[in-house]
Each structure stands twice: as structure tokens, then as C-alpha cells.
Amino acid sequence: MQVTRRYWTVAALGTALAVWGVVVAGPLALLGSGAVGAWLLARQYRFVRSATRVPAALSVDLSTRDRVTAEETAELTVAVTLDTAVSVPITVTVDPPVGATGDPATVSLAAGEREAVASTAVTWPVAGSFTVDDVSLSIADTDGLFAQLVELDAGQEVAVSPRAPDDLHVGEGGNPIATGFGEQASSQLGTGIEPAEIREYVPGDAVRQIDWKATARLDQPHVMEFEGGADRQTILVFDHRATMADGRAGTTKLDYARQLAVAIVDRARTDDDGIGYYAVGDDGVTTAISPLVRTDAWATVRAKLLAAATTDGRSGGVGPRGSPNTRVASRVASDDSAFGRTLAPFLSEGEAYQQRFDAQPLAGAIRTAEFPSDTVVRTVIVTDDSRPDELRAAVRRASRNGSTVAVFMTPTALFESGELTDLAGAYSDYVAFEEFRRELAGMEGVDAYEVGPGDRLSAVLSAGRTQRRRESA
């Protein structure tokens, strides 16, 4: 319990009466002082008695969406109910958690009232997992003499996903391998099923079973049969180096790569396949989750992907220069408020890397990754096309580990920061990318795909067709 300034004012008045009564030997002043003191004690007793009843009778219900997208605003509603009316006014305040912005939601009940509701708008600027649990109860007496603040045990989890592009294309040479491929994973992507045999295609076979390499070699459509009973593992290698920041805000290489990677993790969970995860920054591995230690790490890997930011190419730095992460980190470093002190550890750059490599961190991550020897393993590499020599080395290393390999690349040709004004130049760059993708896909046990904005790819391919018609005319 706390006493207010008004309490001290009344107490000072009583003390002054007592002093005056002693000085002038006036019994009325002394009686007045005693009456003031007795009144304060009675009010205090009444307040304490009422205040102790409030927490047990109080029910606080928080309501907001449990899944939102970064930069989205959602309404937070607070409903307060008392089992029985109390003789003191109360106020329940819910503050947005660190990382979210918005005004507190405040619910006030006057003495005798039993229920009330209030709402506030909360914006979630960054992705991650948050708990709305900063809930406090303020109790006051009707005369404003006493107050009590109680922290309440109430909360709600909110998962904030990054903004995802709405035109994700995954395919080969402009041809999609799945329709509507996105965060709800398509069945087109297997996660390490053991191949049993290749046989000739018969009507009724799923198109996704066609083995295109065998089909080209044998001049007849052939499909791959799989054994479904083998234990399976997916090793996901995710590149979040500085070049993955190429593109427009909200539609960078990282945004498309992340959406694809989350779908792969969701599919692995659906199939109950084990998962290993290695995140690669400019100077090495930023996250390593070994499939030998944990096979049920889907939720952890998913959360890591949703929170991933590009590294800046400098030692230890996370977040591209000028990115929101870097700007926030700079501001927080000089912020001595409770907010700054709470957020600073999450933006620290000192512990960004678990393992460093002087060169070729992508290949280094696969070289040091732990591959289970008693299961069927599929390595999935999600990266871009900016370092072809390193990617070749990484794919060869993964293949030597007895793993089938799927490579998903974001073509630099599709990720200009502004509008695609030079479509002819973009098409030429895309042709070079497609040659590299086919080279990787030609390796034994390797599939290679493009990942990027479908609208831009369509514009580039259309420009290429127009250019070829002009040249042949």
C-alpha cells in the first residue's frame, strides 16, 4: 500500500493541530488532531480490507489475434470483471510488449461497478514471438488517500510473421513446379524419401513423380518410385548474407527465400521428418541446429527463419547497412530507458556467429554440418546466384555426404531495387542464371530451382520472347 500526497497533507494538518494545541494549551485543537488521526486510521483500515478482496474477485481477459504480420495493426481488447462489487475504484492497465507500439489499454471501474471493457490498437513492427503480459492493477480509495499497485498474472502469446510476398514463384526456366506455393507448403516438395526404382510412366501417375533426367536419357517418360517407410531427415542450409537484401522493401531476396524455407519446414513437420538447420551469414554460421541432437526442432527452426535478418558483410554485423535492424540497434545502444535496456541484448552484434569461416561460409557450413548416417537425408540449400563457385563447391560437398540435394536460388536479375527499366539487360542476366541453374541440376542427385517474384519473371521472359522475334524477323 502507498499513501498519496493528499494523505500527507491531511496528516500534516493533524500534526499542526496537535502542535498548536500544545503551544496554546487548547484542548479543542488536541481533540481535532486526534480526530484527524482516527479518521486516517479508519480510512486506511477500510482501504486495506477492500483492496485485499480485489485480486481474488478480479478476472482479466485479454483478446487479440494470435498471429499477425509485421507492420500490421491489431486491436487489443481488455475485459475486466469482478465477482462481487467492491467499495474502491480500480484501474487495469495493459501495456504493449517490448517491440510493439501503441497506447496502453486502460479499463477503469468506479466503486460498485463490476465489469468494463476497453480496446487499443497495437502495431507489431518486427517479426518474432511476443507475450502480452504487462498487466497491472491500480487500486485507490474514494478520498484519494491511498493507492496500491498489483502486477497481474494474465497474458496472451502473439506470433508475428514477416511480411511475405504475394507472388512467390518456384520453378525451372520460368515454369512453376507448384501452384500457390507459399507458407502452406505444397506437396510438390519431398523431404528425403528414399528412391526405390525408376519405371516407365503409365496414365494416372502423378506429374511430380516424373524423373526428368531419366526421361531425357531414355526418350520416354519415366517416374521415380519411393520407399515411404525409411526414416528421413531434412538438412536446411539458409543463406542470409548481405546480398540477400537485394530488392525492394518487403520483396527482397530474403523475403522470398524465407517464405520458401518456412514452407519446407512446415512440410517436414507434416511428414514427421527430422530437421537440421544451418543459417549462413557473411562470416560464418549464425545458427546451427544439429539433426543428431534434435529431430523435433520444427518450431524452433521456423521461429529462427521468421526472425532472420541479413548480415551486413562486416565482422559480426547482423542487418544490412541502413536496415531497420541496424538503425534500431544504433538507437537502442544510446537509450538508457527501460525499453532500451530490455531490447539491447536482442540486438547485440557480439554473439552473431557460432562458427566463423575465412572464405566460402556456405560451403563451410555444409562441411561442418552433421549428417545422420542411418537415415535418408535430403539437403536443401536456399541461397542466391551471386557466388556460383562457392555454390558449386557446397553442392558437391553435400552430394558427397550421401545426400540428395535441392537448391533454391533467387536470381539477382529479378531483384533490382527499383522498377525493371532495362528488361533486355535483365533477360540477358536471367539467361546466364538459367544456364547456371541447369548446370547444377545436371549434377547427379541434384535438383535446382529458381525462387522469386512471378510478376517480374513474367515481364523479363516476355521481353526476351519479343527480342527473339525481332532478331528472327
Short mmCIF file of C-alpha atoms in Angstrom, two decimals:
data_model
loop_
_atom_site.label_atom_id
_atom_site.label_comp_id
_atom_site.label_asym_id
_atom_site.label_seq_id
_atom_site.Cartn_x
_atom_site.Cartn_y
_atom_site.Cartn_z
CA MET A 1 0.00 0.00 0.00
CA GLN A 2 1.15 3.51 -0.80
CA VAL A 3 0.00 6.77 0.72
CA THR A 4 -0.68 9.70 -1.55
CA ARG A 5 0.23 13.36 -1.35
CA ARG A 6 -3.28 14.10 -0.13
CA TYR A 7 -2.73 11.71 2.79
CA TRP A 8 0.41 13.57 3.81
CA THR A 9 -1.44 16.87 3.53
CA VAL A 10 -4.17 15.67 5.90
CA ALA A 11 -1.59 14.13 8.25
CA ALA A 12 0.34 17.41 8.29
CA LEU A 13 -2.85 19.22 9.16
CA GLY A 14 -3.44 16.87 12.10
CA THR A 15 0.14 17.30 13.28
CA ALA A 16 -0.17 21.09 13.05
CA LEU A 17 -3.34 20.99 15.19
CA ALA A 18 -1.54 18.86 17.77
CA VAL A 19 1.41 21.29 17.94
CA TRP A 20 -0.91 24.27 18.16
CA GLY A 21 -2.87 22.59 20.96
CA VAL A 22 0.30 22.03 22.97
CA VAL A 23 1.56 25.56 22.41
CA VAL A 24 -1.67 27.32 23.40
CA ALA A 25 -2.86 24.55 25.75
CA GLY A 26 -6.05 24.34 23.74
CA PRO A 27 -7.98 21.08 24.22
CA LEU A 28 -10.09 21.63 21.13
CA ALA A 29 -7.01 21.66 18.88
CA LEU A 30 -5.76 18.47 20.52
CA LEU A 31 -9.16 16.85 20.08
CA GLY A 32 -9.17 17.91 16.42
CA SER A 33 -5.74 16.41 15.90
CA GLY A 34 -6.89 13.14 17.45
CA ALA A 35 -9.99 13.10 15.29
CA VAL A 36 -7.91 13.58 12.14
CA GLY A 37 -5.61 10.72 13.16
CA ALA A 38 -8.54 8.42 13.97
CA TRP A 39 -10.19 9.25 10.65
CA LEU A 40 -7.00 8.42 8.74
CA LEU A 41 -6.66 5.09 10.56
CA ALA A 42 -10.29 4.22 9.84
CA ARG A 43 -9.88 5.07 6.16
CA GLN A 44 -6.68 3.04 6.00
CA TYR A 45 -8.35 0.01 7.60
CA ARG A 46 -11.28 0.25 5.22
CA PHE A 47 -8.98 0.58 2.22
CA VAL A 48 -6.79 -2.39 3.17
CA ARG A 49 -9.85 -4.53 3.78
CA SER A 50 -11.36 -3.67 0.40
CA ALA A 51 -8.06 -3.85 -1.50
CA THR A 52 -7.26 -7.37 -0.31
CA ARG A 53 -10.56 -8.58 -1.75
CA VAL A 54 -9.99 -7.17 -5.24
CA PRO A 55 -7.35 -9.55 -6.74
CA ALA A 56 -9.30 -12.66 -5.72
CA ALA A 57 -12.54 -11.29 -7.18
CA LEU A 58 -10.96 -9.88 -10.34
CA SER A 59 -10.92 -11.57 -13.75
CA VAL A 60 -8.94 -10.05 -16.66
CA ASP A 61 -9.43 -11.37 -20.20
CA LEU A 62 -7.02 -10.27 -22.95
CA SER A 63 -8.13 -10.71 -26.53
CA THR A 64 -6.15 -10.08 -29.71
CA ARG A 65 -5.16 -12.01 -32.80
CA ASP A 66 -2.61 -14.71 -32.04
CA ARG A 67 -0.99 -14.45 -35.49
CA VAL A 68 -0.26 -11.17 -37.26
CA THR A 69 2.12 -9.90 -39.91
CA ALA A 70 4.96 -7.47 -39.27
CA GLU A 71 3.88 -3.81 -39.58
CA GLU A 72 0.26 -4.88 -39.17
CA THR A 73 -2.02 -3.25 -36.59
CA ALA A 74 -4.34 -5.40 -34.49
CA GLU A 75 -6.86 -4.49 -31.84
CA LEU A 76 -6.13 -5.49 -28.24
CA THR A 77 -9.24 -5.79 -26.09
CA VAL A 78 -9.20 -5.97 -22.29
CA ALA A 79 -12.31 -7.15 -20.43
CA VAL A 80 -12.36 -6.77 -16.63
CA THR A 81 -14.94 -8.47 -14.41
CA LEU A 82 -15.43 -8.53 -10.64
CA ASP A 83 -17.25 -11.41 -8.99
CA THR A 84 -18.57 -9.04 -6.35
CA ALA A 85 -18.70 -5.28 -6.23
CA VAL A 86 -16.05 -3.51 -4.15
CA SER A 87 -16.11 -0.12 -2.47
CA VAL A 88 -12.92 1.20 -4.07
CA PRO A 89 -12.28 2.31 -7.67
CA ILE A 90 -9.84 0.17 -9.66
CA THR A 91 -7.93 0.58 -12.91
CA VAL A 92 -6.42 -2.22 -15.01
CA THR A 93 -3.69 -1.19 -17.46
CA VAL A 94 -2.21 -3.38 -20.20
CA ASP A 95 0.95 -2.08 -21.91
CA PRO A 96 2.05 -3.34 -25.35
CA PRO A 97 5.10 -5.63 -25.06
CA VAL A 98 8.63 -4.52 -25.93
CA GLY A 99 8.89 -4.47 -29.72
CA ALA A 100 5.27 -3.39 -30.29
CA THR A 101 3.90 0.12 -30.43
CA GLY A 102 0.58 1.56 -29.28
CA ASP A 103 -1.15 3.22 -26.37
CA PRO A 104 -1.86 1.23 -23.20
CA ALA A 105 -5.33 -0.27 -22.84
CA THR A 106 -6.88 1.15 -19.66
CA VAL A 107 -10.04 -0.16 -18.02
CA SER A 108 -11.49 1.76 -15.08
CA LEU A 109 -14.24 0.63 -12.70
CA ALA A 110 -15.78 3.05 -10.23
CA ALA A 111 -16.70 1.85 -6.75
CA GLY A 112 -19.64 -0.54 -7.03
CA GLU A 113 -19.13 -1.33 -10.76
CA ARG A 114 -18.44 -4.93 -11.73
CA GLU A 115 -17.39 -5.01 -15.41
CA ALA A 116 -15.90 -2.86 -18.16
CA VAL A 117 -14.14 -3.24 -21.50
CA ALA A 118 -11.51 -1.16 -23.32
CA SER A 119 -9.54 -1.55 -26.55
CA THR A 120 -6.39 -0.15 -28.09
CA ALA A 121 -4.61 -0.52 -31.43
CA VAL A 122 -1.20 -2.24 -31.30
CA THR A 123 1.25 -2.27 -34.19
CA TRP A 124 3.86 -5.03 -34.49
CA PRO A 125 6.85 -3.58 -36.41
CA VAL A 126 9.13 -6.62 -36.25
CA ALA A 127 8.69 -10.37 -36.59
CA GLY A 128 9.04 -12.70 -33.65
CA SER A 129 7.16 -14.25 -30.77
CA PHE A 130 5.68 -11.89 -28.18
CA THR A 131 3.69 -12.18 -24.97
CA VAL A 132 1.21 -9.50 -23.95
CA ASP A 133 1.61 -9.83 -20.19
CA ASP A 134 2.43 -6.39 -18.79
CA VAL A 135 -0.85 -6.16 -16.85
CA SER A 136 -1.14 -4.03 -13.73
CA LEU A 137 -3.97 -3.36 -11.27
CA SER A 138 -4.21 0.02 -9.57
CA ILE A 139 -6.49 0.33 -6.51
CA ALA A 140 -7.37 3.68 -4.94
CA ASP A 141 -9.71 4.81 -2.20
CA THR A 142 -12.55 7.22 -2.86
CA ASP A 143 -10.84 10.05 -0.97
CA GLY A 144 -7.57 9.74 -2.84
CA LEU A 145 -5.54 8.97 0.29
CA PHE A 146 -4.20 5.51 -0.53
CA ALA A 147 -3.18 3.53 -3.59
CA GLN A 148 -1.93 0.04 -4.30
CA LEU A 149 -0.33 -1.37 -7.46
CA VAL A 150 -0.51 -5.10 -8.18
CA GLU A 151 1.07 -6.99 -11.13
CA LEU A 152 -1.45 -9.48 -12.51
CA ASP A 153 -0.77 -12.90 -13.98
CA ALA A 154 -2.52 -12.58 -17.33
CA GLY A 155 -1.21 -12.76 -20.86
CA GLN A 156 -1.55 -13.87 -24.46
CA GLU A 157 1.01 -15.14 -26.97
CA VAL A 158 1.25 -13.37 -30.32
CA ALA A 159 3.26 -14.74 -33.25
CA VAL A 160 4.37 -12.01 -35.66
CA SER A 161 5.37 -13.22 -39.12
CA PRO A 162 7.45 -11.15 -41.54
CA ARG A 163 5.67 -9.57 -44.45
CA ALA A 164 5.57 -12.23 -47.15
CA PRO A 165 5.49 -11.54 -50.90
CA ASP A 166 2.20 -12.46 -52.56
CA ASP A 167 3.66 -13.52 -55.93
CA LEU A 168 6.13 -16.26 -54.99
CA HIS A 169 7.31 -18.28 -57.99
CA VAL A 170 9.22 -21.55 -57.57
CA GLY A 171 10.18 -23.32 -60.75
CA GLU A 172 12.59 -24.13 -63.54
CA GLY A 173 13.22 -21.86 -66.51
CA GLY A 174 10.10 -19.83 -65.82
CA ASN A 175 7.85 -22.88 -65.41
CA PRO A 176 6.36 -23.23 -61.91
CA ILE A 177 6.67 -26.55 -60.10
CA ALA A 178 3.71 -25.78 -57.86
CA THR A 179 0.61 -23.61 -57.87
CA GLY A 180 0.16 -21.24 -54.97
CA PHE A 181 3.36 -22.40 -53.35
CA GLY A 182 3.83 -20.49 -50.16
CA GLU A 183 3.73 -20.67 -46.44
CA GLN A 184 1.27 -23.57 -46.56
CA ALA A 185 3.70 -25.99 -48.16
CA SER A 186 2.92 -27.66 -51.44
CA SER A 187 3.09 -31.42 -51.78
CA GLN A 188 5.45 -30.95 -54.69
CA LEU A 189 8.47 -30.86 -52.39
CA GLY A 190 9.57 -34.16 -50.94
CA THR A 191 11.85 -34.03 -47.90
CA GLY A 192 14.13 -37.02 -48.30
CA ILE A 193 12.06 -40.03 -49.39
CA GLU A 194 14.34 -42.87 -50.43
CA PRO A 195 14.19 -43.62 -54.19
CA ALA A 196 13.41 -47.28 -54.89
CA GLU A 197 13.28 -47.66 -58.68
CA ILE A 198 12.68 -45.90 -61.97
CA ARG A 199 9.92 -47.27 -64.18
CA GLU A 200 8.09 -46.19 -67.30
CA TYR A 201 5.27 -43.68 -66.90
CA VAL A 202 1.72 -45.02 -67.04
CA PRO A 203 -1.51 -43.00 -67.18
CA GLY A 204 -2.57 -41.98 -63.67
CA ASP A 205 0.95 -41.39 -62.32
CA ALA A 206 1.39 -38.02 -60.65
CA VAL A 207 3.32 -35.49 -62.69
CA ARG A 208 5.51 -34.72 -59.68
CA GLN A 209 6.86 -38.30 -59.78
CA ILE A 210 8.34 -37.87 -63.27
CA ASP A 211 12.12 -38.20 -63.26
CA TRP A 212 13.05 -35.67 -65.90
CA LYS A 213 16.68 -36.73 -66.13
CA ALA A 214 15.72 -40.35 -66.79
CA THR A 215 13.02 -39.20 -69.21
CA ALA A 216 15.55 -37.19 -71.23
CA ARG A 217 18.05 -40.04 -71.20
CA LEU A 218 15.60 -42.77 -72.24
CA ASP A 219 13.39 -40.71 -74.58
CA GLN A 220 10.30 -41.99 -72.79
CA PRO A 221 8.53 -40.59 -69.72
CA HIS A 222 9.74 -42.37 -66.58
CA VAL A 223 8.77 -41.92 -62.95
CA MET A 224 10.62 -42.46 -59.70
CA GLU A 225 9.12 -44.84 -57.15
CA PHE A 226 9.86 -44.15 -53.49
CA GLU A 227 10.02 -46.19 -50.34
CA GLY A 228 7.86 -44.47 -47.75
CA GLY A 229 8.96 -46.33 -44.66
CA ALA A 230 12.50 -45.03 -44.26
CA ASP A 231 13.46 -42.55 -41.53
CA ARG A 232 14.02 -39.20 -43.17
CA GLN A 233 15.92 -36.04 -42.37
CA THR A 234 15.99 -32.61 -43.99
CA ILE A 235 19.14 -30.53 -43.64
CA LEU A 236 18.15 -26.92 -44.37
CA VAL A 237 21.00 -24.54 -45.19
CA PHE A 238 19.69 -20.97 -45.28
CA ASP A 239 21.75 -18.09 -46.68
CA HIS A 240 21.07 -14.67 -45.12
CA ARG A 241 24.20 -12.83 -46.23
CA ALA A 242 24.22 -9.20 -47.34
CA THR A 243 23.38 -9.97 -50.98
CA MET A 244 20.06 -11.45 -49.85
CA ALA A 245 18.95 -7.89 -49.05
CA ASP A 246 18.76 -7.08 -52.79
CA GLY A 247 15.35 -5.90 -53.93
CA ARG A 248 12.58 -3.60 -52.85
CA ALA A 249 11.50 -3.32 -49.22
CA GLY A 250 9.23 -6.23 -48.36
CA THR A 251 10.14 -8.09 -51.56
CA THR A 252 13.86 -8.73 -51.14
CA LYS A 253 15.65 -11.96 -51.92
CA LEU A 254 15.48 -12.77 -48.21
CA ASP A 255 11.70 -12.31 -48.15
CA TYR A 256 11.18 -14.81 -50.97
CA ALA A 257 13.80 -17.22 -49.65
CA ARG A 258 12.29 -17.11 -46.18
CA GLN A 259 8.78 -17.85 -47.47
CA LEU A 260 10.11 -20.87 -49.36
CA ALA A 261 12.18 -22.11 -46.39
CA VAL A 262 9.24 -21.83 -43.97
CA ALA A 263 7.18 -23.94 -46.38
CA ILE A 264 9.90 -26.60 -46.39
CA VAL A 265 9.94 -26.69 -42.58
CA ASP A 266 6.15 -26.92 -42.44
CA ARG A 267 6.23 -29.83 -44.89
CA ALA A 268 8.89 -31.62 -42.85
CA ARG A 269 6.73 -31.27 -39.77
CA THR A 270 3.65 -32.54 -41.58
CA ASP A 271 5.61 -35.60 -42.74
CA ASP A 272 7.19 -36.04 -39.29
CA ASP A 273 10.65 -35.79 -40.86
CA GLY A 274 13.58 -34.74 -38.74
CA ILE A 275 15.10 -31.32 -39.38
CA GLY A 276 18.58 -29.81 -39.13
CA TYR A 277 19.19 -26.11 -39.69
CA TYR A 278 22.31 -24.12 -40.56
CA ALA A 279 21.98 -20.36 -41.14
CA VAL A 280 24.86 -18.76 -43.03
CA GLY A 281 25.99 -15.14 -42.62
CA ASP A 282 28.83 -13.31 -44.34
CA ASP A 283 31.42 -14.53 -41.85
CA GLY A 284 30.14 -17.98 -40.96
CA VAL A 285 27.32 -19.93 -39.33
CA THR A 286 24.93 -17.83 -37.24
CA THR A 287 22.68 -20.72 -36.17
CA ALA A 288 23.42 -24.44 -36.07
CA ILE A 289 20.76 -26.97 -35.05
CA SER A 290 22.09 -30.47 -35.50
CA PRO A 291 19.62 -33.19 -36.54
CA LEU A 292 21.64 -35.59 -34.39
CA VAL A 293 20.71 -33.63 -31.27
CA ARG A 294 17.13 -32.66 -32.06
CA THR A 295 14.78 -34.20 -34.58
CA ASP A 296 11.73 -32.22 -33.42
CA ALA A 297 13.11 -28.73 -33.95
CA TRP A 298 10.48 -27.61 -36.49
CA ALA A 299 9.02 -24.84 -34.31
CA THR A 300 12.49 -23.60 -33.34
CA VAL A 301 13.69 -23.53 -36.95
CA ARG A 302 10.51 -21.81 -38.08
CA ALA A 303 10.94 -19.11 -35.44
CA LYS A 304 14.59 -18.62 -36.46
CA LEU A 305 13.57 -18.18 -40.08
CA LEU A 306 10.85 -15.68 -39.25
CA ALA A 307 13.32 -13.61 -37.22
CA ALA A 308 16.23 -13.84 -39.69
CA ALA A 309 17.81 -10.61 -40.95
CA THR A 310 20.57 -10.21 -43.49
CA THR A 311 24.12 -9.80 -42.23
CA ASP A 312 25.95 -6.68 -43.33
CA GLY A 313 29.22 -8.06 -44.66
CA ARG A 314 31.20 -6.70 -41.72
CA SER A 315 32.60 -8.91 -39.00
CA GLY A 316 29.88 -9.82 -36.54
CA GLY A 317 27.33 -7.46 -38.00
CA VAL A 318 23.73 -8.53 -38.39
CA GLY A 319 21.40 -6.46 -40.55
CA PRO A 320 22.32 -4.67 -43.79
CA ARG A 321 23.71 -1.15 -43.53
CA GLY A 322 20.81 1.20 -43.18
CA SER A 323 18.40 -1.66 -42.48
CA PRO A 324 15.78 -1.34 -39.75
CA ASN A 325 17.73 -3.74 -37.53
CA THR A 326 20.92 -1.69 -37.77
CA ARG A 327 19.16 1.62 -37.24
CA VAL A 328 17.25 0.28 -34.25
CA ALA A 329 20.44 -1.19 -32.75
CA SER A 330 22.16 2.18 -33.09
CA ARG A 331 19.34 3.99 -31.32
CA VAL A 332 18.97 1.36 -28.60
CA ALA A 333 22.70 1.47 -27.81
CA SER A 334 22.30 5.05 -26.58
CA ASP A 335 18.89 4.56 -24.97
CA ASP A 336 19.13 4.19 -21.20
CA SER A 337 15.38 3.81 -20.71
CA ALA A 338 13.74 0.58 -19.55
CA PHE A 339 12.80 -0.09 -23.16
CA GLY A 340 16.38 0.34 -24.37
CA ARG A 341 17.86 -1.82 -21.62
CA THR A 342 15.36 -4.58 -22.34
CA LEU A 343 15.82 -4.56 -26.12
CA ALA A 344 19.60 -4.09 -26.28
CA PRO A 345 20.56 -7.76 -25.65
CA PHE A 346 18.41 -8.89 -28.56
CA LEU A 347 20.19 -6.54 -30.98
CA SER A 348 23.72 -7.22 -29.74
CA GLU A 349 26.15 -7.99 -32.55
CA GLY A 350 28.79 -9.62 -30.38
CA GLU A 351 27.31 -13.11 -30.42
CA ALA A 352 26.07 -13.23 -34.01
CA TYR A 353 28.26 -16.12 -35.19
CA GLN A 354 28.52 -19.63 -33.77
CA GLN A 355 31.31 -20.59 -36.19
CA ARG A 356 33.39 -18.40 -38.48
CA PHE A 357 34.98 -19.13 -41.85
CA ASP A 358 37.58 -17.01 -43.61
CA ALA A 359 36.08 -17.80 -47.01
CA GLN A 360 33.12 -19.62 -48.54
CA PRO A 361 30.91 -19.80 -45.43
CA LEU A 362 28.15 -21.63 -47.33
CA ALA A 363 30.45 -24.48 -48.28
CA GLY A 364 31.98 -24.32 -44.80
CA ALA A 365 28.57 -24.75 -43.18
CA ILE A 366 27.92 -27.93 -45.16
CA ARG A 367 31.43 -29.18 -44.47
CA THR A 368 30.88 -28.92 -40.72
CA ALA A 369 27.21 -29.95 -40.68
CA GLU A 370 26.34 -33.24 -39.01
CA PHE A 371 24.66 -35.69 -41.39
CA PRO A 372 22.87 -38.71 -39.87
CA SER A 373 24.27 -41.96 -41.24
CA ASP A 374 21.28 -44.21 -40.54
CA THR A 375 18.56 -42.16 -42.25
CA VAL A 376 17.67 -40.90 -45.71
CA VAL A 377 18.94 -37.32 -45.92
CA ARG A 378 17.92 -34.51 -48.24
CA THR A 379 19.95 -31.32 -48.14
CA VAL A 380 18.04 -28.17 -49.09
CA ILE A 381 20.13 -25.09 -49.87
CA VAL A 382 18.31 -21.76 -50.08
CA THR A 383 20.58 -19.02 -51.45
CA ASP A 384 21.11 -16.69 -54.42
CA ASP A 385 23.26 -16.81 -57.56
CA SER A 386 25.85 -14.23 -56.55
CA ARG A 387 28.63 -16.75 -55.72
CA PRO A 388 28.47 -19.56 -58.30
CA ASP A 389 31.87 -21.10 -57.50
CA GLU A 390 31.07 -21.36 -53.79
CA LEU A 391 27.65 -22.81 -54.51
CA ARG A 392 29.14 -25.47 -56.79
CA ALA A 393 31.53 -26.45 -54.01
CA ALA A 394 28.71 -26.56 -51.47
CA VAL A 395 26.53 -28.77 -53.68
CA ARG A 396 29.40 -31.18 -54.37
CA ARG A 397 30.15 -31.37 -50.64
CA ALA A 398 26.51 -32.11 -49.80
CA SER A 399 26.34 -34.80 -52.50
CA ARG A 400 29.46 -36.49 -51.15
CA ASN A 401 27.74 -36.82 -47.79
CA GLY A 402 25.33 -39.31 -49.37
CA SER A 403 22.52 -36.76 -49.55
CA THR A 404 20.20 -35.82 -52.35
CA VAL A 405 20.34 -32.07 -52.83
CA ALA A 406 17.72 -29.45 -53.71
CA VAL A 407 19.00 -25.97 -54.47
CA PHE A 408 16.65 -22.97 -54.45
CA MET A 409 18.17 -19.76 -55.82
CA THR A 410 16.90 -16.20 -56.04
CA PRO A 411 18.08 -14.78 -59.41
CA THR A 412 19.78 -11.41 -58.99
CA ALA A 413 18.33 -10.40 -62.38
CA LEU A 414 14.87 -10.18 -60.81
CA PHE A 415 15.77 -8.09 -57.77
CA GLU A 416 16.56 -4.56 -58.88
CA SER A 417 15.81 -2.14 -56.05
CA GLY A 418 13.66 -0.01 -58.35
CA GLU A 419 11.46 -0.76 -61.33
CA LEU A 420 12.81 -3.05 -64.06
CA THR A 421 13.58 -0.43 -66.69
CA ASP A 422 16.19 -2.42 -68.64
CA LEU A 423 14.21 -5.55 -69.44
CA ALA A 424 16.62 -6.59 -72.19
CA GLY A 425 19.55 -6.46 -69.78
CA ALA A 426 17.55 -8.31 -67.12
CA TYR A 427 16.70 -11.02 -69.64
CA SER A 428 20.35 -11.42 -70.58
CA ASP A 429 21.26 -11.81 -66.89
CA TYR A 430 18.42 -14.27 -66.39
CA VAL A 431 19.65 -16.41 -69.31
CA ALA A 432 23.06 -16.61 -67.61
CA PHE A 433 21.33 -17.59 -64.37
CA GLU A 434 19.32 -20.28 -66.14
CA GLU A 435 22.49 -21.76 -67.62
CA PHE A 436 23.96 -21.98 -64.12
CA ARG A 437 20.77 -23.49 -62.70
CA ARG A 438 20.78 -26.18 -65.41
CA GLU A 439 24.42 -26.89 -64.69
CA LEU A 440 23.60 -27.59 -61.05
CA ALA A 441 20.51 -29.61 -61.99
CA GLY A 442 22.70 -31.75 -64.24
CA MET A 443 24.75 -32.98 -61.30
CA GLU A 444 23.93 -36.45 -60.02
CA GLY A 445 21.31 -36.37 -57.25
CA VAL A 446 20.78 -32.61 -57.54
CA ASP A 447 17.65 -30.61 -58.33
CA ALA A 448 17.88 -26.85 -58.81
CA TYR A 449 15.06 -24.31 -58.84
CA GLU A 450 14.51 -20.58 -59.14
CA VAL A 451 12.69 -18.62 -56.43
CA GLY A 452 11.49 -15.08 -56.98
CA PRO A 453 8.73 -12.64 -57.92
CA GLY A 454 6.45 -14.17 -60.51
CA ASP A 455 5.39 -10.82 -61.97
CA ARG A 456 8.95 -9.70 -62.65
CA LEU A 457 9.92 -13.07 -64.11
CA SER A 458 6.94 -12.92 -66.48
CA ALA A 459 7.93 -9.41 -67.61
CA VAL A 460 11.54 -10.47 -68.21
CA LEU A 461 10.57 -13.61 -70.15
CA SER A 462 8.06 -11.64 -72.22
CA ALA A 463 10.77 -9.11 -73.10
CA GLY A 464 13.03 -11.99 -74.09
CA ARG A 465 10.43 -13.50 -76.41
CA THR A 466 9.86 -10.13 -78.04
CA GLN A 467 13.59 -9.68 -78.52
CA ARG A 468 13.95 -13.12 -80.14
CA ARG A 469 11.08 -12.44 -82.54
CA ARG A 470 12.71 -9.18 -83.61
CA GLU A 471 16.04 -10.89 -84.15
CA SER A 472 14.48 -13.65 -86.24
CA ALA A 473 12.40 -11.26 -88.34
#
